[in-house]
Amino acid sequence: MNRKPLVFLVLVAALMTFAGTVGLASLAPGPEAGEPSQAPAATAAQAPPAAGPADQAAAAASQDADKPYQEAEYRAFPVVGSRVAIWVVAQLHLLFAAFVLAVPIFAFIVEAIGYKTGDPRYDRLAHEFTKLLSVSFSLTATFGAALTFMLIILYPKLTNYLMSVFSPTFLPYVLLFFAEAFFLYTYYYGWGKFHPLVHLGLGLGLNVVGTGIMMIANSWLTFMMSPRGVSSKGALLSLTDAIYNYTWMPINVHRAIANVAFGGSIAAAYAAVKFLQAESDEERAHYDWMGYIGNFVAISAFLPLPFAGYWLAKEIYAYSQTLGLTMMGGAFSWLFIIQAILIGNLFLAANYYLWLGMGRVEGAQPFQKFIKYLLMAIVLCFMVWATPRSIIATVSEIRAMGGSAHPILGFLGVMSAKNTAVNILILTTFMSFLLYRRTGKIATVAWANRGNAAQLAIFATVAIFVIFLGVYGYFVEATVRIKLSVPQVLSVLLAMISITAIDVFLFRGAKKTGEVRWGRIPAISQYVLIFIAVTFTWLMGLMGYVRSGLRQHWHVYGIVRDQSVDAFTPTLGFATKVVSATVLAFFLLIGVVFWIASLHDRPDFEPAGARRRRGSGERSPEFPAETAGEAGRTS
Amino acid sequence: MRVPIMFRIGALVLATTGFYTYVGQMVPQKEVQPPKATLLSGDLTSAEMAKVGREIMDTKGLCLTCHTIGKTGALRFPDLAGVAIRAKTRVAGLNDVEYFAQSLYEPTAFVVPGFPPAMPPMNKPPFSLTDQEILCVIAYLQSLGGTSTVTLQTKHHYNSGAAASGAPAPAAAPAPGGTPPPATPPKGSGEQ
């Protein structure tokens, strides 16, 4: 037997045990943390000997016996501090939880499409997505447990308070977790073992329970941001109000949509890795298709996400204008410039992937000429969105500009311009989708021209309307201007729904001018999918930081003040470093998940001797009738 | 030489996170410390109080997150330049001190037309300004187009205890330089 892997594993285990022991030892309070049990040597030498060593020991023992219990408010975490430790673990827990919640949603949808259409590719795709679930579920639970323990250890008083408010929700949470495990494992291991409808029912159950778990956990964290149902001193008055606080429902909706977008992007990245590693055209075709579906799900969920974000921001403002203004105009305002760069990159990458994808469809050339216009619109919107209100400048430059806002560019840094840019960006990406959908098809319905004209008219009208409202915002009072974002958002939503509805009927029974050649796409497209997944993950980390950091020096806003050494709000530079470290850790772990999932398809292990014997036609001495490998495959 | 795929993917992940970290370093870096209680000695002059008031508005009060001083155009909240002049006549029956006090303790009582009713009471969490800190803020506001007149001993409707207990409000001590306030400020007025 090859002992090398075993020796390696033992070494790794020994190193980890050593590191763990050292870590735990450093967590234990040192002599300086507690009261000294005896005076330092120098002091003792100067002091007159009042009593003998036996008396001193007895006095110390008596003091220890009477020592009252003192509840710790905070405990320190070595090296990085408590806040960063909690931050990283919570973020990793949330990233895996988002993935575990998202995958069942589209596995269920894809499986349902497969059942309805009878196309076995969908069933295979749904099953492949689900393979990633079981390991991710374990990691989610592990990080969840780590987070709970770390909260109890590092922030005992705050944890105690939150437990006192939300204790009735914990038992249902645990029960739902059991139900989640039941549905998840029966859904995965029961693939092909039940009637399809029963299996779909399990998938539905998995989604319902998963959403329930998310909503309970959301009530805890949103309460910390917008507490309700408690007195000004923190006493619980109404648990229902504490759960149903201002930001609970917007966060539920925002997270559900964002989870789907995130999960789709990770599944697409998985497909991209498999595509790049594929050795046959058939494999490449399958993973190209899987990547396309994953990305389609991700971008479809991403398009309405800013609208859910508006709602969340509106509720934050409704709860506290100060909180809202701290977010958009105060300490965190520059964070939204970073966010604009991330989202701009996402839009650019998503469109680029679609444009590259047009190449795999025969007869796509008529549509490819529009790409340059779409690119121009996206870049323009990106530039407007990423323009800050105030420019970083030297004193002389600020004097020359007459303030920190640039005389011309400063006008692009306000919400009127940014809202307009993001809405046009969404419309443009939607148009890219629409063009991609049309490649290789010609509408044959009698009203095709009128249908096309109606779609174009809707698109143009909404684009002009959105731009008009953006410009109008510069000339009206603040109370009016704030409300203009609502018709902008609604008109874009309306355009997307109505144009899609027309398109569905327009291309019903359309004539095909070319086939989709899955797998015939440049390799760079797969790196784009991985880039999108990393950017999504980073964006989630950043927005998780702003949601939590917005409370600044409050654990529970306005109720429980942060008295710890970490009560300050760190710089954005520091925050982005922590986000990056978390994202890298996540991708390292998700790489492990991908690897474990891929073990399923590997051939069974065969000892080297058995392989040699099989090659030479000899029989194994232990298994004279068949080799170990054959036995493994038949078991 | 052909670079292994997993190495390329790793490099892409590293480069992407590295780029975003770099962007994070390019924006202004500000560490926001939790506000500290302002230590006020009883013999502060009005001018000294105004300085402290400005400091409070910048930090603990977060006033300048929303309000501007000396800006024009489409503003989200009222600009404070020259507010000392407007405060004397903004609400009938309120002198500048009472008007400022009402704006800070009970800001939704009067809202400047064209602006949203969005200001929170400054004596409550998350700001929790003390009565003395609010007097300093009033001193600074008086200096914007006028002269600071309040002292730490100045009484108005909200620091006499009458508003909180529901007892009849005592007549506010006339602030030097200000018109005498009414015994009870009219409800439905007040500014932010």
PDB file of N, CA and C in Angstrom, chain B residues 46 50 83-85 88 96-97 100 135-151 175-178:
ATOM      1  N   SER B  46     -19.977  82.703  25.310  1.00  0.00           N
ATOM      2  CA  SER B  46     -20.845  82.349  24.173  1.00  0.00           C
ATOM      3  C   SER B  46     -20.008  82.018  22.943  1.00  0.00           C
ATOM      4  N   ALA B  50     -19.819  78.521  20.913  1.00  0.00           N
ATOM      5  CA  ALA B  50     -20.065  78.397  19.470  1.00  0.00           C
ATOM      6  C   ALA B  50     -19.030  77.484  18.830  1.00  0.00           C
ATOM      7  N   VAL B  83     -28.782  81.528   9.052  1.00  0.00           N
ATOM      8  CA  VAL B  83     -29.960  80.983   9.746  1.00  0.00           C
ATOM      9  C   VAL B  83     -30.307  81.809  10.990  1.00  0.00           C
ATOM     10  N   ALA B  84     -29.295  82.474  11.564  1.00  0.00           N
ATOM     11  CA  ALA B  84     -29.562  83.256  12.775  1.00  0.00           C
ATOM     12  C   ALA B  84     -30.559  84.381  12.490  1.00  0.00           C
ATOM     13  N   ILE B  85     -30.489  84.933  11.276  1.00  0.00           N
ATOM     14  CA  ILE B  85     -31.418  86.026  10.922  1.00  0.00           C
ATOM     15  C   ILE B  85     -32.825  85.448  10.718  1.00  0.00           C
ATOM     16  N   LYS B  88     -35.129  84.383  13.836  1.00  0.00           N
ATOM     17  CA  LYS B  88     -35.862  85.354  14.667  1.00  0.00           C
ATOM     18  C   LYS B  88     -37.289  85.545  14.205  1.00  0.00           C
ATOM     19  N   ASP B  96     -35.207  83.499  18.482  1.00  0.00           N
ATOM     20  CA  ASP B  96     -34.233  82.609  17.835  1.00  0.00           C
ATOM     21  C   ASP B  96     -33.857  81.422  18.710  1.00  0.00           C
ATOM     22  N   VAL B  97     -33.675  81.673  20.035  1.00  0.00           N
ATOM     23  CA  VAL B  97     -33.249  80.576  20.915  1.00  0.00           C
ATOM     24  C   VAL B  97     -34.345  79.501  20.987  1.00  0.00           C
ATOM     25  N   PHE B 100     -34.546  77.619  17.640  1.00  0.00           N
ATOM     26  CA  PHE B 100     -33.475  76.628  17.483  1.00  0.00           C
ATOM     27  C   PHE B 100     -33.718  75.436  18.404  1.00  0.00           C
ATOM     28  N   LEU B 135     -27.160  73.531  23.774  1.00  0.00           N
ATOM     29  CA  LEU B 135     -26.963  74.987  23.928  1.00  0.00           C
ATOM     30  C   LEU B 135     -25.748  75.456  23.125  1.00  0.00           C
ATOM     31  N   CYS B 136     -24.705  74.624  23.111  1.00  0.00           N
ATOM     32  CA  CYS B 136     -23.511  74.981  22.327  1.00  0.00           C
ATOM     33  C   CYS B 136     -23.850  75.017  20.836  1.00  0.00           C
ATOM     34  N   VAL B 137     -24.645  74.046  20.384  1.00  0.00           N
ATOM     35  CA  VAL B 137     -25.048  74.028  18.974  1.00  0.00           C
ATOM     36  C   VAL B 137     -25.852  75.299  18.666  1.00  0.00           C
ATOM     37  N   ILE B 138     -26.738  75.672  19.598  1.00  0.00           N
ATOM     38  CA  ILE B 138     -27.525  76.891  19.400  1.00  0.00           C
ATOM     39  C   ILE B 138     -26.589  78.109  19.305  1.00  0.00           C
ATOM     40  N   ALA B 139     -25.566  78.110  20.156  1.00  0.00           N
ATOM     41  CA  ALA B 139     -24.602  79.230  20.114  1.00  0.00           C
ATOM     42  C   ALA B 139     -23.955  79.318  18.736  1.00  0.00           C
ATOM     43  N   TYR B 140     -23.602  78.176  18.164  1.00  0.00           N
ATOM     44  CA  TYR B 140     -22.983  78.203  16.834  1.00  0.00           C
ATOM     45  C   TYR B 140     -23.988  78.665  15.778  1.00  0.00           C
ATOM     46  N   LEU B 141     -25.226  78.164  15.877  1.00  0.00           N
ATOM     47  CA  LEU B 141     -26.240  78.558  14.890  1.00  0.00           C
ATOM     48  C   LEU B 141     -26.494  80.070  14.957  1.00  0.00           C
ATOM     49  N   GLN B 142     -26.463  80.606  16.177  1.00  0.00           N
ATOM     50  CA  GLN B 142     -26.638  82.057  16.320  1.00  0.00           C
ATOM     51  C   GLN B 142     -25.522  82.833  15.629  1.00  0.00           C
ATOM     52  N   SER B 143     -24.341  82.194  15.574  1.00  0.00           N
ATOM     53  CA  SER B 143     -23.193  82.889  14.957  1.00  0.00           C
ATOM     54  C   SER B 143     -23.276  82.906  13.429  1.00  0.00           C
ATOM     55  N   LEU B 144     -24.175  82.120  12.856  1.00  0.00           N
ATOM     56  CA  LEU B 144     -24.304  82.069  11.397  1.00  0.00           C
ATOM     57  C   LEU B 144     -25.220  83.203  10.925  1.00  0.00           C
ATOM     58  N   GLY B 145     -24.649  84.369  10.827  1.00  0.00           N
ATOM     59  CA  GLY B 145     -25.429  85.543  10.416  1.00  0.00           C
ATOM     60  C   GLY B 145     -25.780  86.430  11.586  1.00  0.00           C
ATOM     61  N   GLY B 146     -25.309  86.100  12.774  1.00  0.00           N
ATOM     62  CA  GLY B 146     -25.622  86.910  13.950  1.00  0.00           C
ATOM     63  C   GLY B 146     -24.532  86.781  14.990  1.00  0.00           C
ATOM     64  N   THR B 147     -24.907  87.001  16.248  1.00  0.00           N
ATOM     65  CA  THR B 147     -23.934  86.909  17.338  1.00  0.00           C
ATOM     66  C   THR B 147     -24.434  85.893  18.355  1.00  0.00           C
ATOM     67  N   SER B 148     -23.513  85.078  18.835  1.00  0.00           N
ATOM     68  CA  SER B 148     -23.895  84.081  19.848  1.00  0.00           C
ATOM     69  C   SER B 148     -24.217  84.795  21.156  1.00  0.00           C
ATOM     70  N   THR B 149     -25.350  84.457  21.738  1.00  0.00           N
ATOM     71  CA  THR B 149     -25.751  85.125  22.982  1.00  0.00           C
ATOM     72  C   THR B 149     -26.026  84.140  24.113  1.00  0.00           C
ATOM     73  N   VAL B 150     -26.277  82.895  23.787  1.00  0.00           N
ATOM     74  CA  VAL B 150     -26.657  81.953  24.860  1.00  0.00           C
ATOM     75  C   VAL B 150     -25.455  81.631  25.737  1.00  0.00           C
ATOM     76  N   THR B 151     -25.761  81.244  26.946  1.00  0.00           N
ATOM     77  CA  THR B 151     -24.731  80.745  27.871  1.00  0.00           C
ATOM     78  C   THR B 151     -25.201  79.374  28.352  1.00  0.00           C
ATOM     79  N   ALA B 175     -33.078  85.445  26.203  1.00  0.00           N
ATOM     80  CA  ALA B 175     -31.673  85.364  25.815  1.00  0.00           C
ATOM     81  C   ALA B 175     -31.186  86.762  25.483  1.00  0.00           C
ATOM     82  N   PRO B 176     -29.990  87.094  25.950  1.00  0.00           N
ATOM     83  CA  PRO B 176     -29.477  88.424  25.620  1.00  0.00           C
ATOM     84  C   PRO B 176     -29.447  88.624  24.112  1.00  0.00           C
ATOM     85  N   GLY B 177     -30.016  89.688  23.702  1.00  0.00           N
ATOM     86  CA  GLY B 177     -30.025  89.960  22.264  1.00  0.00           C
ATOM     87  C   GLY B 177     -31.200  89.355  21.560  1.00  0.00           C
ATOM     88  N   GLY B 178     -31.952  88.495  22.238  1.00  0.00           N
ATOM     89  CA  GLY B 178     -33.096  87.834  21.599  1.00  0.00           C
ATOM     90  C   GLY B 178     -34.380  88.383  22.138  1.00  0.00           C
TER      91      GLY B 178
END
